[in-house]
Amino acid sequence: MDERQALAWLATAVEEARAGLAEGGIPIGAALYGPDGALLGRGHNRRVQDGDPSAHAETAAFRAAGRQRTYRGTTMVTTLSPCWYCSGLVRQFGISRVVVGEARTFHGGHDWLAAHGVEILVVDDAECAAMMRSFVEDQPDLWNEDIGD
Amino acid sequence: MDERQALAWLATAVEEARAGLAEGGIPIGAALYGPDGALLGRGHNRRVQDGDPSAHAETAAFRAAGRQRTYRGTTMVTTLSPCWYCSGLVRQFGISRVVVGEARTFHGGHDWLAAHGVEILVVDDAECAAMMRSFVEDQPDLWNEDIGD
């Protein structure tokens, strides 16, 4: 995939993560882009804001994109390695690519996705990692709740 | 697990599936039960009703249960074998058991869950299978959309 484009798209996910943090929520953001580069949906984790444990960043972006006939050629961009729930979403709906901001603070299912034919780019972005590290240090209980630990 | 209890719980999921069908939706229902047998949440697929592709039966039941500190000892009951998205949900949050109404019309990720320590009971319920078979025959495009096919 085009790395410059991936980095530009990651900026949208980072904006979402920052917005979630400013709302007192878990700072993970995501965006779904179409094969033509159109933004289909964007969102962030809303566990705290909506009391909704199903609203992970990736599922929020997927939901915001509404019904799509196919996900072939789409790219999910997320600030953090996708958990099993979000990895399952990507595999089930045939999302073609995942851009992962960082996988240092949490290593989810992106290797499993790669093994099942999903194109993966791990950016290892310093801001994504710093935002998560700081959040996990400040609110470990909330983070553990979000990943069912 | 207690099979009589599992069958009683499955009835809740079947009620949800019937409700979804009556609303013109995809007839898949689910419910999440606590370790003590308390109903934590119930729901059905709402793709058509809400235009929400993220609202599978299992994720709807999970969402309805609200925030939980742990899912240890909980049971997800669903009328249909869980897709990868819903299987990922079960694995990530450490839901202990899944009762599957049927896996004839769709074989999702329940074997994968079993391999990762989730207790699985496939009931092979005739009504669940008949409801799905009839739906898939009547609206194959909608069904394929729901599983990203």
PDB file of C-alpha atoms in Angstrom, chain A residues 68-142:
ATOM      1  CA  GLN A  68     -21.887  -1.160   2.485  1.00  0.00           C
ATOM      2  CA  ARG A  69     -22.403  -3.802  -0.166  1.00  0.00           C
ATOM      3  CA  THR A  70     -18.759  -4.847   0.006  1.00  0.00           C
ATOM      4  CA  TYR A  71     -15.607  -3.941   1.914  1.00  0.00           C
ATOM      5  CA  ARG A  72     -13.271  -5.147  -0.820  1.00  0.00           C
ATOM      6  CA  GLY A  73     -10.495  -2.630  -1.257  1.00  0.00           C
ATOM      7  CA  THR A  74     -11.293  -0.739   1.943  1.00  0.00           C
ATOM      8  CA  THR A  75      -8.690   0.179   4.579  1.00  0.00           C
ATOM      9  CA  MET A  76      -9.259   0.332   8.332  1.00  0.00           C
ATOM     10  CA  VAL A  77      -6.863   2.769   9.970  1.00  0.00           C
ATOM     11  CA  THR A  78      -6.556   2.516  13.725  1.00  0.00           C
ATOM     12  CA  THR A  79      -4.265   4.087  16.306  1.00  0.00           C
ATOM     13  CA  LEU A  80      -3.774   0.745  18.113  1.00  0.00           C
ATOM     14  CA  SER A  81      -3.374  -2.908  17.120  1.00  0.00           C
ATOM     15  CA  PRO A  82      -6.949  -4.258  16.819  1.00  0.00           C
ATOM     16  CA  CYS A  83      -8.204  -6.519  19.606  1.00  0.00           C
ATOM     17  CA  TRP A  84      -9.824  -9.885  18.721  1.00  0.00           C
ATOM     18  CA  TYR A  85     -13.245  -8.273  18.529  1.00  0.00           C
ATOM     19  CA  CYS A  86     -12.064  -5.692  16.003  1.00  0.00           C
ATOM     20  CA  SER A  87      -9.816  -8.184  14.201  1.00  0.00           C
ATOM     21  CA  GLY A  88     -12.846 -10.446  13.817  1.00  0.00           C
ATOM     22  CA  LEU A  89     -14.756  -7.526  12.309  1.00  0.00           C
ATOM     23  CA  VAL A  90     -12.007  -6.984   9.726  1.00  0.00           C
ATOM     24  CA  ARG A  91     -11.843 -10.669   8.800  1.00  0.00           C
ATOM     25  CA  GLN A  92     -15.600 -11.235   8.644  1.00  0.00           C
ATOM     26  CA  PHE A  93     -16.325  -8.276   6.421  1.00  0.00           C
ATOM     27  CA  GLY A  94     -13.330  -8.741   4.166  1.00  0.00           C
ATOM     28  CA  ILE A  95     -11.718  -5.378   4.841  1.00  0.00           C
ATOM     29  CA  SER A  96      -8.596  -5.515   2.661  1.00  0.00           C
ATOM     30  CA  ARG A  97      -6.029  -3.526   4.626  1.00  0.00           C
ATOM     31  CA  VAL A  98      -5.361  -2.405   8.178  1.00  0.00           C
ATOM     32  CA  VAL A  99      -3.037   0.453   9.087  1.00  0.00           C
ATOM     33  CA  VAL A 100      -1.977   0.093  12.730  1.00  0.00           C
ATOM     34  CA  GLY A 101      -0.675   3.201  14.487  1.00  0.00           C
ATOM     35  CA  GLU A 102       1.243   1.163  17.039  1.00  0.00           C
ATOM     36  CA  ALA A 103       1.399  -2.310  18.547  1.00  0.00           C
ATOM     37  CA  ARG A 104       3.839  -1.601  21.401  1.00  0.00           C
ATOM     38  CA  THR A 105       1.323  -0.985  24.182  1.00  0.00           C
ATOM     39  CA  PHE A 106      -1.075  -3.743  23.043  1.00  0.00           C
ATOM     40  CA  HIS A 107      -0.537  -6.558  20.562  1.00  0.00           C
ATOM     41  CA  GLY A 108      -3.914  -7.615  19.184  1.00  0.00           C
ATOM     42  CA  GLY A 109      -4.872  -9.778  16.217  1.00  0.00           C
ATOM     43  CA  HIS A 110      -3.018  -8.117  13.344  1.00  0.00           C
ATOM     44  CA  ASP A 111      -0.683 -11.100  12.795  1.00  0.00           C
ATOM     45  CA  TRP A 112      -3.733 -13.375  12.563  1.00  0.00           C
ATOM     46  CA  LEU A 113      -5.240 -11.018   9.999  1.00  0.00           C
ATOM     47  CA  ALA A 114      -2.017 -11.013   7.980  1.00  0.00           C
ATOM     48  CA  ALA A 115      -2.070 -14.840   8.026  1.00  0.00           C
ATOM     49  CA  HIS A 116      -5.591 -14.643   6.581  1.00  0.00           C
ATOM     50  CA  GLY A 117      -4.646 -12.403   3.700  1.00  0.00           C
ATOM     51  CA  VAL A 118      -5.263  -8.940   5.126  1.00  0.00           C
ATOM     52  CA  GLU A 119      -2.574  -6.439   4.182  1.00  0.00           C
ATOM     53  CA  ILE A 120      -1.125  -4.957   7.387  1.00  0.00           C
ATOM     54  CA  LEU A 121       1.042  -1.902   7.910  1.00  0.00           C
ATOM     55  CA  VAL A 122       2.306  -1.230  11.433  1.00  0.00           C
ATOM     56  CA  VAL A 123       3.445   2.410  11.468  1.00  0.00           C
ATOM     57  CA  ASP A 124       4.894   2.413  15.010  1.00  0.00           C
ATOM     58  CA  ASP A 125       3.836   6.021  15.502  1.00  0.00           C
ATOM     59  CA  ALA A 126       5.348   7.725  18.566  1.00  0.00           C
ATOM     60  CA  GLU A 127       2.304   9.884  19.355  1.00  0.00           C
ATOM     61  CA  CYS A 128      -0.097   6.912  19.244  1.00  0.00           C
ATOM     62  CA  ALA A 129       2.162   4.954  21.603  1.00  0.00           C
ATOM     63  CA  ALA A 130       2.671   7.893  23.992  1.00  0.00           C
ATOM     64  CA  MET A 131      -1.075   8.567  24.184  1.00  0.00           C
ATOM     65  CA  MET A 132      -1.851   4.939  25.053  1.00  0.00           C
ATOM     66  CA  ARG A 133       1.075   4.501  27.445  1.00  0.00           C
ATOM     67  CA  SER A 134       0.049   7.559  29.403  1.00  0.00           C
ATOM     68  CA  PHE A 135      -3.602   6.445  29.476  1.00  0.00           C
ATOM     69  CA  VAL A 136      -2.798   2.888  30.612  1.00  0.00           C
ATOM     70  CA  GLU A 137      -0.562   4.245  33.382  1.00  0.00           C
ATOM     71  CA  ASP A 138      -3.224   6.698  34.541  1.00  0.00           C
ATOM     72  CA  GLN A 139      -6.257   4.411  34.322  1.00  0.00           C
ATOM     73  CA  PRO A 140      -5.205   0.745  34.281  1.00  0.00           C
ATOM     74  CA  ASP A 141      -8.606  -0.483  35.509  1.00  0.00           C
ATOM     75  CA  LEU A 142     -10.456   1.219  32.684  1.00  0.00           C
TER      76      LEU A 142
END
